[in-house]
PDB file of C-alpha atoms in Angstrom:
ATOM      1  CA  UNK A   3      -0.962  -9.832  -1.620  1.00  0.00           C
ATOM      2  CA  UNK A   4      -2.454  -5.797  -2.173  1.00  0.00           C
ATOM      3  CA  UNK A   5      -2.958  -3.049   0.188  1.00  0.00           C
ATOM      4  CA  UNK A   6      -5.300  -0.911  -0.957  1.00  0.00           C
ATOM      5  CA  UNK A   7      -5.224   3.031  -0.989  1.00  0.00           C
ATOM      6  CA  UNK A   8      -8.356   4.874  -0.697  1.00  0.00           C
ATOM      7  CA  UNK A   9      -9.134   8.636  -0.986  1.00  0.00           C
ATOM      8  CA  UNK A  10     -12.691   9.226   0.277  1.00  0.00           C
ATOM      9  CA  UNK A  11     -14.177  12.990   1.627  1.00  0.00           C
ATOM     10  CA  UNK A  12     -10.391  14.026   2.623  1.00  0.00           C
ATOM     11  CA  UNK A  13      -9.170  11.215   3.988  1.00  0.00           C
ATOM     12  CA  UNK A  14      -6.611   8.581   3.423  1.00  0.00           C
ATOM     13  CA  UNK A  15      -7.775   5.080   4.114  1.00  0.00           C
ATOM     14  CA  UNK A  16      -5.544   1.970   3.945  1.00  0.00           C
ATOM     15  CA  UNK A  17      -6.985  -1.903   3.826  1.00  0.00           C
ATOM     16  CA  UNK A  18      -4.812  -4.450   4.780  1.00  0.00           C
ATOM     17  CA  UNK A  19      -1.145  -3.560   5.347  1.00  0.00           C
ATOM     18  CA  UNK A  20       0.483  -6.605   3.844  1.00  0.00           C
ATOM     19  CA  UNK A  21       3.438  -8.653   5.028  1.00  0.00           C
ATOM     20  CA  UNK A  22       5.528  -6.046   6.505  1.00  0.00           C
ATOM     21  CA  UNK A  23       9.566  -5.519   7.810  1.00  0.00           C
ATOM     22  CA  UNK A  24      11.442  -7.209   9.966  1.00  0.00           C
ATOM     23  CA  UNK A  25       9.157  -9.629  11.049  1.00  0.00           C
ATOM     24  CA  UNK A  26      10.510 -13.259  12.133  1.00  0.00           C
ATOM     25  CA  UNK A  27       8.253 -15.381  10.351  1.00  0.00           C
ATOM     26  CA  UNK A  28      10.581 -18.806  10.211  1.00  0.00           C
ATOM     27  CA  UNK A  29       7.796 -20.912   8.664  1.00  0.00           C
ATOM     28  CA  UNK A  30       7.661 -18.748   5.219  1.00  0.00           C
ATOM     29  CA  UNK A  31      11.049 -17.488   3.646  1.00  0.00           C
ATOM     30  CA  UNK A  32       9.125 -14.891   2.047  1.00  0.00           C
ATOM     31  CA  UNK A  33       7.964 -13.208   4.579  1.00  0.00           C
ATOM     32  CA  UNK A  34      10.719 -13.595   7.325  1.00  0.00           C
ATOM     33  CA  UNK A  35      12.705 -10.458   7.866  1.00  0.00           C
ATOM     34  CA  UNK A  36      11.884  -8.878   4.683  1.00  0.00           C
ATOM     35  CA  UNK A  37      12.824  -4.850   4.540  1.00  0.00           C
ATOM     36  CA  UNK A  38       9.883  -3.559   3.155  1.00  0.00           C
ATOM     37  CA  UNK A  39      11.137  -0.738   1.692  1.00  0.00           C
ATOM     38  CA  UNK A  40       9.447  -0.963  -1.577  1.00  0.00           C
ATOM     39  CA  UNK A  41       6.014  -1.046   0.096  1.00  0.00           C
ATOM     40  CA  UNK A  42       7.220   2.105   1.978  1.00  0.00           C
ATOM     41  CA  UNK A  43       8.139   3.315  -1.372  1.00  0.00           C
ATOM     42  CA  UNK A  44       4.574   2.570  -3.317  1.00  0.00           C
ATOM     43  CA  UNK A  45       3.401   4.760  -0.574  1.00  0.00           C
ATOM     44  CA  UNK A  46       5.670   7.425  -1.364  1.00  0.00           C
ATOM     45  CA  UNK A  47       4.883   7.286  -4.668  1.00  0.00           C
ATOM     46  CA  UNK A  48       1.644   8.347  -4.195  1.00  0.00           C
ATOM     47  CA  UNK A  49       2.826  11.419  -2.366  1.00  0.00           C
ATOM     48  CA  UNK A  50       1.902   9.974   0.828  1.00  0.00           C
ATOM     49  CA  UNK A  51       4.041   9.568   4.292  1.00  0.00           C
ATOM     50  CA  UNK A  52       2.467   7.238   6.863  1.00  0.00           C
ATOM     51  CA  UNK A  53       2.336  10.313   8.770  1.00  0.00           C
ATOM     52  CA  UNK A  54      -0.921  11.326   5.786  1.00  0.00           C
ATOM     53  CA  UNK A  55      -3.063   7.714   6.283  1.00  0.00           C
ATOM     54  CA  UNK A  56      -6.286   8.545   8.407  1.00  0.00           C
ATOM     55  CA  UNK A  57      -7.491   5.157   8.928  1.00  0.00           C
ATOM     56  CA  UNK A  58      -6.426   1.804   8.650  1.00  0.00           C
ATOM     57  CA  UNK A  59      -8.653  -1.203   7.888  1.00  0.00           C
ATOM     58  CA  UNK A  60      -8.009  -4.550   8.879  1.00  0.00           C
ATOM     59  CA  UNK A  61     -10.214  -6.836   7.014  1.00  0.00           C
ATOM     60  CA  UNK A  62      -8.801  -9.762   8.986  1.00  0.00           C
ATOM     61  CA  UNK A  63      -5.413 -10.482  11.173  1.00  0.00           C
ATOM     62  CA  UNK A  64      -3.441 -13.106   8.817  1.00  0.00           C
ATOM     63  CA  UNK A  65      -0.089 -12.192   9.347  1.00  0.00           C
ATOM     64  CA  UNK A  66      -0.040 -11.256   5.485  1.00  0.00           C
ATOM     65  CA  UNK A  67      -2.829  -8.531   6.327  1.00  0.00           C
ATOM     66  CA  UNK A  68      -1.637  -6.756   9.441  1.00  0.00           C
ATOM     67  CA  UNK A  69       2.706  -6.567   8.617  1.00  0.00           C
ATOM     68  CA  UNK A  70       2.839  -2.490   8.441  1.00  0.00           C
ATOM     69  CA  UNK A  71       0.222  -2.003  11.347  1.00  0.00           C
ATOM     70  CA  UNK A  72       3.647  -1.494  12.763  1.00  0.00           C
ATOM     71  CA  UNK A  73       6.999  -1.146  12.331  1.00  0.00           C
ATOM     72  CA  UNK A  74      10.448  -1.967  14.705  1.00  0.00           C
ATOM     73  CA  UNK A  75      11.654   1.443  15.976  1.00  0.00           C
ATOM     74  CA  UNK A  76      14.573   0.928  18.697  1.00  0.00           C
ATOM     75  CA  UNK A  77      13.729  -2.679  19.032  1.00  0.00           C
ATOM     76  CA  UNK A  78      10.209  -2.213  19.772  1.00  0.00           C
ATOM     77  CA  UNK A  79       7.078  -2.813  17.013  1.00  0.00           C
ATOM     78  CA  UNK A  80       5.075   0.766  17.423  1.00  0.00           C
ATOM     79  CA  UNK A  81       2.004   1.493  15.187  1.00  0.00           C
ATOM     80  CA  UNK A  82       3.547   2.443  11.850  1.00  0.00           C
ATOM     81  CA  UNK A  83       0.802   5.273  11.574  1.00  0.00           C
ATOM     82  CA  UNK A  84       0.926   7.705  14.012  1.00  0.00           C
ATOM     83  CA  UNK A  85      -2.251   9.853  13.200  1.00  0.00           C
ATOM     84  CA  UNK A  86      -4.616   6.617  12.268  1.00  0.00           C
ATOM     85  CA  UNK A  87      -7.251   4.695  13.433  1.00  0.00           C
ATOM     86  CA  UNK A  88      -6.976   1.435  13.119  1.00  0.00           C
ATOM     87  CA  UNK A  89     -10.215  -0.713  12.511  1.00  0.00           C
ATOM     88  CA  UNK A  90     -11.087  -4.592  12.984  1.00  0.00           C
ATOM     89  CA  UNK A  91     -13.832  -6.926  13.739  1.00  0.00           C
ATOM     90  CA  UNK A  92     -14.540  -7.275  17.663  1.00  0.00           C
ATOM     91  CA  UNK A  93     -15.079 -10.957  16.900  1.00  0.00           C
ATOM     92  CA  UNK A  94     -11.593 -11.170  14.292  1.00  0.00           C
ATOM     93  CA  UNK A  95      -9.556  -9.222  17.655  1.00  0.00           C
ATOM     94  CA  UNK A  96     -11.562 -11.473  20.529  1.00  0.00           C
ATOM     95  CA  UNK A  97     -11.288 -14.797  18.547  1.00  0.00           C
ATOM     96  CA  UNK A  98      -7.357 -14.231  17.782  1.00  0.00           C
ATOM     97  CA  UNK A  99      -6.704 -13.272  21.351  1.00  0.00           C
ATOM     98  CA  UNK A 100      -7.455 -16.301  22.424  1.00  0.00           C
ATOM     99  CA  UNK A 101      -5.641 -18.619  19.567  1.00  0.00           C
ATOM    100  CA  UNK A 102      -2.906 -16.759  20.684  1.00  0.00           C
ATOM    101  CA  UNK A 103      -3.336 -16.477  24.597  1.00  0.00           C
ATOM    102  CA  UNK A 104      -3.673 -20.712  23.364  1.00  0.00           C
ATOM    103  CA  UNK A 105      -0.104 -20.578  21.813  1.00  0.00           C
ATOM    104  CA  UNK A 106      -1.541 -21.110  18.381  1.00  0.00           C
ATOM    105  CA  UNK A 107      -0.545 -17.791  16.705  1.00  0.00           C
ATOM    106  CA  UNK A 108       2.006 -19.524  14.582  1.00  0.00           C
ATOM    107  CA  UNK A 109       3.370 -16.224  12.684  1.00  0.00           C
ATOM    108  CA  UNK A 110       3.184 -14.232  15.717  1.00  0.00           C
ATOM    109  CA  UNK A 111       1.445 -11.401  14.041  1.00  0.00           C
ATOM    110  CA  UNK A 112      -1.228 -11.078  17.432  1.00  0.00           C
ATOM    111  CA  UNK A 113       2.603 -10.262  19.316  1.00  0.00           C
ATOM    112  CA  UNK A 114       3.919  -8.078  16.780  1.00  0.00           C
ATOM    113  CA  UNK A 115       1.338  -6.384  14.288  1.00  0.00           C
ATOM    114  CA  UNK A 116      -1.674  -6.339  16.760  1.00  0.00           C
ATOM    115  CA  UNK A 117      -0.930  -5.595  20.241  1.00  0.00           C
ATOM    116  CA  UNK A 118       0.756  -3.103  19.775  1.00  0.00           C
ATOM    117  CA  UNK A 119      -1.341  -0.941  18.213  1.00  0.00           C
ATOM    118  CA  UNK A 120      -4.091  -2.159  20.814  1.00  0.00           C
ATOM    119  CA  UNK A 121      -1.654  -0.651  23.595  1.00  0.00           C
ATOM    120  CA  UNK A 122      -1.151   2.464  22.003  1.00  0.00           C
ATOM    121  CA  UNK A 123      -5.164   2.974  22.057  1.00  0.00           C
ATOM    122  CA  UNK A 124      -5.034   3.466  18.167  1.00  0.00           C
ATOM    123  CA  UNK A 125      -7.394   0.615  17.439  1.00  0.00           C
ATOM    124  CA  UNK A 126     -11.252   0.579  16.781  1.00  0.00           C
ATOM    125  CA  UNK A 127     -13.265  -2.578  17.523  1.00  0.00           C
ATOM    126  CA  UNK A 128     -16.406  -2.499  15.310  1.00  0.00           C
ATOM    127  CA  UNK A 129     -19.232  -4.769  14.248  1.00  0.00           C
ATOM    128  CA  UNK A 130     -21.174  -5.958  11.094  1.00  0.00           C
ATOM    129  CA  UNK A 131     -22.445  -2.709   9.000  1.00  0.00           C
ATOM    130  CA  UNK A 132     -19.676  -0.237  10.983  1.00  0.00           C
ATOM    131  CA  UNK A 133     -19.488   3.006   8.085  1.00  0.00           C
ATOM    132  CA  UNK A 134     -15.502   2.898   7.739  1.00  0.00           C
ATOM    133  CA  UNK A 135     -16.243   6.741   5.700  1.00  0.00           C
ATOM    134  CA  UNK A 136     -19.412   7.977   3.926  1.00  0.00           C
ATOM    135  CA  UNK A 137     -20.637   5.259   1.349  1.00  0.00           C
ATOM    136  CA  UNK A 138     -17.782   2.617   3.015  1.00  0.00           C
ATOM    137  CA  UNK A 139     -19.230  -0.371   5.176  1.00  0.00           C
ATOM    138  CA  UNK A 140     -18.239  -2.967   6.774  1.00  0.00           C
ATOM    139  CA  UNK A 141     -20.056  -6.099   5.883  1.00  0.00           C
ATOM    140  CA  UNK A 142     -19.175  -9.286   8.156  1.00  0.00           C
ATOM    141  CA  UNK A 143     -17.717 -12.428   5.678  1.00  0.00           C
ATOM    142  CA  UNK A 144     -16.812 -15.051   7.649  1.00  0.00           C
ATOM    143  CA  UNK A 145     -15.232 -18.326   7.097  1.00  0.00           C
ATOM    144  CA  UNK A 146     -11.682 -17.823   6.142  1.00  0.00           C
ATOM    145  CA  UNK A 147     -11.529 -16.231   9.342  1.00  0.00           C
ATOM    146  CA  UNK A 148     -13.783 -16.551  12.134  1.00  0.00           C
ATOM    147  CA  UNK A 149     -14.118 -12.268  11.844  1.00  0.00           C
ATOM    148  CA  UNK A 150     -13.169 -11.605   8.421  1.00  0.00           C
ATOM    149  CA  UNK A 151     -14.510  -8.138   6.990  1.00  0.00           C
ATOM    150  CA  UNK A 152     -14.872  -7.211   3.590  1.00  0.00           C
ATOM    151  CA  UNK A 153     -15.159  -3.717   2.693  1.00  0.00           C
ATOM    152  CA  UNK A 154     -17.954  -2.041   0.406  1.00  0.00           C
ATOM    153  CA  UNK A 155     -17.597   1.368  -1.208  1.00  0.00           C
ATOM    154  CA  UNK A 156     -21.175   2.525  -2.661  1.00  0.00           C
ATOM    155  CA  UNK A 157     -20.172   5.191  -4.714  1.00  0.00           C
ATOM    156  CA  UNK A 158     -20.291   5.250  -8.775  1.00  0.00           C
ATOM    157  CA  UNK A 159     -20.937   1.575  -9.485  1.00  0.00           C
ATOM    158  CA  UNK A 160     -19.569   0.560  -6.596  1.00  0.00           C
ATOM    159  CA  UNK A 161     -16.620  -2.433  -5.094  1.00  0.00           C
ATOM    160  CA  UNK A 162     -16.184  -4.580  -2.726  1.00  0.00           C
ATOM    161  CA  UNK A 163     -12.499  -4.895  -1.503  1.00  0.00           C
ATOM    162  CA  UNK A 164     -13.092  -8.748  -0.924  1.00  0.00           C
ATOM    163  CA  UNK A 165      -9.928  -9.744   1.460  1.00  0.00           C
ATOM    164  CA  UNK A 166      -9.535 -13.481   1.300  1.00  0.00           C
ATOM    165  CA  UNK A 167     -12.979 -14.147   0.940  1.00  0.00           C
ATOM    166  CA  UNK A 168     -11.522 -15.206  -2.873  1.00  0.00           C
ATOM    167  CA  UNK A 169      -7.926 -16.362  -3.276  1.00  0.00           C
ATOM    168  CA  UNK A 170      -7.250 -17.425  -6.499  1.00  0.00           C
ATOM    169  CA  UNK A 171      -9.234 -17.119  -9.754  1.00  0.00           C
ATOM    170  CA  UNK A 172      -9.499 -20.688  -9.684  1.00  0.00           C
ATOM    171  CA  UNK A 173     -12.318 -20.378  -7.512  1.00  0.00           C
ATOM    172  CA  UNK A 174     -14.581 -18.385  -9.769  1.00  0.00           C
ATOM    173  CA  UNK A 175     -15.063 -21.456 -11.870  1.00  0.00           C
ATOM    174  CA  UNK A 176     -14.602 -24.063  -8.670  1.00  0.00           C
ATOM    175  CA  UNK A 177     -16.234 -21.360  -5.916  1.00  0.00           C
ATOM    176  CA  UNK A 178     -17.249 -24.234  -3.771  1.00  0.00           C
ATOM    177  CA  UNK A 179     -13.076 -24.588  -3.051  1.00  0.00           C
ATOM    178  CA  UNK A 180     -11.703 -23.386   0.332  1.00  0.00           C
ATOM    179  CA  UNK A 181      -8.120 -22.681   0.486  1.00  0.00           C
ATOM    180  CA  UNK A 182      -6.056 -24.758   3.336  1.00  0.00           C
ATOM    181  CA  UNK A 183      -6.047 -21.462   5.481  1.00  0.00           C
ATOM    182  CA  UNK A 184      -9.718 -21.404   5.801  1.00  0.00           C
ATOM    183  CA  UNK A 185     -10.499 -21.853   9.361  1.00  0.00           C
ATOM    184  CA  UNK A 186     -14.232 -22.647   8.474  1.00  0.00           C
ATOM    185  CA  UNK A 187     -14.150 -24.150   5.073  1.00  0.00           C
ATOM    186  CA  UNK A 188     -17.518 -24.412   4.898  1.00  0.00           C
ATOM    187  CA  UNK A 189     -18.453 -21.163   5.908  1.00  0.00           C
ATOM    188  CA  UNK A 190     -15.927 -19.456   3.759  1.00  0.00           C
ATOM    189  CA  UNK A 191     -17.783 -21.746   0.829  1.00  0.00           C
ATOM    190  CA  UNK A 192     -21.178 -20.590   1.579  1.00  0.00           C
ATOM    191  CA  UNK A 193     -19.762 -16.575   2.441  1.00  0.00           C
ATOM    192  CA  UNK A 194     -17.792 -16.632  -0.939  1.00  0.00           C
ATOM    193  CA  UNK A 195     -20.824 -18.331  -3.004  1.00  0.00           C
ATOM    194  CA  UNK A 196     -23.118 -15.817  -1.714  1.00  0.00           C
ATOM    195  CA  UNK A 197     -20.434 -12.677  -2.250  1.00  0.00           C
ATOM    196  CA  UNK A 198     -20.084 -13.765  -6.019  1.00  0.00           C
ATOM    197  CA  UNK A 199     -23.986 -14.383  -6.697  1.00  0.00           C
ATOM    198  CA  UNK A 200     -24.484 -10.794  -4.969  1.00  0.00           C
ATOM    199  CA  UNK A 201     -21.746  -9.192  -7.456  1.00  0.00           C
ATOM    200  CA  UNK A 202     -22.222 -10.889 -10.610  1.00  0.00           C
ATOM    201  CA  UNK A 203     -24.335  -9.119 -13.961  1.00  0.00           C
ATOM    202  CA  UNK A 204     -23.474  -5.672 -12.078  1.00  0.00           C
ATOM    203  CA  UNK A 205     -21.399  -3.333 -12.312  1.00  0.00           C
ATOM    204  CA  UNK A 206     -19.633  -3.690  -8.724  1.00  0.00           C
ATOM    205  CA  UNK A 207     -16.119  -4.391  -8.952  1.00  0.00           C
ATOM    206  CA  UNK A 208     -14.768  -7.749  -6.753  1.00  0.00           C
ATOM    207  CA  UNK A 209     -11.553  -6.437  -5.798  1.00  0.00           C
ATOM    208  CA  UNK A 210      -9.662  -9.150  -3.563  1.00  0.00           C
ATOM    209  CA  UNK A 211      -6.417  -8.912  -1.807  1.00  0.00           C
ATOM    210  CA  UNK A 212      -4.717 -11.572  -3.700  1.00  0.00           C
ATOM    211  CA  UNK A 213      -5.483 -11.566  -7.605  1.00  0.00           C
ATOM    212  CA  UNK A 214      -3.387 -11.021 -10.349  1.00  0.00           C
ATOM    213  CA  UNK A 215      -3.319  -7.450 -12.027  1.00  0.00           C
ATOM    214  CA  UNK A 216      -4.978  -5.662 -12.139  1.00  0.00           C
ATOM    215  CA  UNK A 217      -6.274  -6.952  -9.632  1.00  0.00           C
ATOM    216  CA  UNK A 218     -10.298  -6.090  -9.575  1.00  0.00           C
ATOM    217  CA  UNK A 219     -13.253  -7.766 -11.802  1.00  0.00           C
ATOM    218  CA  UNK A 220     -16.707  -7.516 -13.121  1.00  0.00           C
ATOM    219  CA  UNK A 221     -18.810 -10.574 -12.934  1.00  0.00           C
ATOM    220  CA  UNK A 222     -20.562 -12.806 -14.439  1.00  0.00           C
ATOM    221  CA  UNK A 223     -22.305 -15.867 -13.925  1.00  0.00           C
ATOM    222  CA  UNK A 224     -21.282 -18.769 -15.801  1.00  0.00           C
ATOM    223  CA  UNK A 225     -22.878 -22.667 -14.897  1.00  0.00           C
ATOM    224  CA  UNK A 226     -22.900 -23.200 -11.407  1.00  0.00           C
ATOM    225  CA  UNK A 227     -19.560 -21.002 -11.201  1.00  0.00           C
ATOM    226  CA  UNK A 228     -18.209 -17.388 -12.790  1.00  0.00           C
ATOM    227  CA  UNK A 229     -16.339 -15.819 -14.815  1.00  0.00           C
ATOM    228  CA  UNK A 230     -14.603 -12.174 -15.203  1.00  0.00           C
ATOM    229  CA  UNK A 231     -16.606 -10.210 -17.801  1.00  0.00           C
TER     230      UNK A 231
END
């Protein structure tokens, strides 16, 4: 799982915040209680505080997206950004309310990575085609999640910072494959098919959250499936 870092027209923009610290996430080792001080520390390393990020995008609220939308300061989760906005789908934020207000939040991210940054007013609730910066939109992807987000930049050649639309490479061959997390397999099928057929023989990068480094692609179309070019 990435964040990525983004400097566009003086500003600092962050998508996805990954698993974060200190979380209690029983159900996955990995993620339970971790410190987090080496994604604090990638941040550093760019000469950045999370006093410098501007805005942060959420392009969906998986617990594995939304960790470092806050962090635990004298037993309370506070937004770990002070000087951000933090952006979302209205329908990702409305639809996991009610999962959760339903007790089916299972990581507890809604309680922990979400609310809080909803209570300290820091959060934007935007729709399909929202400009995130000049030449960044918002483009609605659905499927994985019913309010999943992906982000495209239209500058040089241009990207699209993918989320989970993709998971594994596996799926550029096999793109018809959902992964178990899907909450609308077939709408993440027909999202991701048309996603890939809209990137591939250009020059737009596909930059998901979860490949392998270096973690961005060009495209190209190979039977009925693709194939990094």
């Amino acid at each position: 799982m990435r964040s990525w870092l983004l400097r566009l027209g003086g500003r600092v923009i962050l998508i996805d915040t990954c698993v974060g610290a200190h979380k209690e996430r029983p159900n996955w080792p990995d993620w339970h209680r971790r410190d987090g001080a080496s994604w604090l520390a990638a941040l550093s390393n760019e000469g950045l505080g999370p006093e410098d990020v501007d805005i942060v995008m959420c392009t969906h609220l998986h617990a594995d997206h939304v960790g470092w939308n806050t962090q635990l300061i004298d037993g309370r989760w506070v937004p770990t950004f002070p000087n951000a906005r933090y952006v979302c789908a209205r329908t990702e934020y409305l639809s996991w309310t009610k999962i959760a207000a339903e007790g089916g939040d299972k990581h507890g991210a809604i309680a922990d990575s979400v609310l809080p940054v909803i209570e300290a007013g820091k959060m934007d609730l935007v729709d399909d085609g929202w400009e995130l910066a000049r030449g960044l939109e918002l483009q609605s992807s659905p499927g994985h999640s019913q309010g999943h987000m992906s982000v495209h930049a239209n500058h040089g050649c241009g990207a699209t910072f993918a989320g989970d639309v993709i998971h594994s490479p596996v799926q550029l061959a096999f793109p018809e494959l959902s992964s178990a997390f899907c909450s609308d397999p077939d709408q993440a099928r027909t999202t991701r098919k048309q996603l890939l057929d809209d990137i591939a023989g250009t020059d737009r990068l596909l930059i998901p959250a979860h490949f392998p480094n270096p973690g961005y692609i060009n495209l190209e179309r190979t039977g009925a499936g693709f194939k990094p070019r």
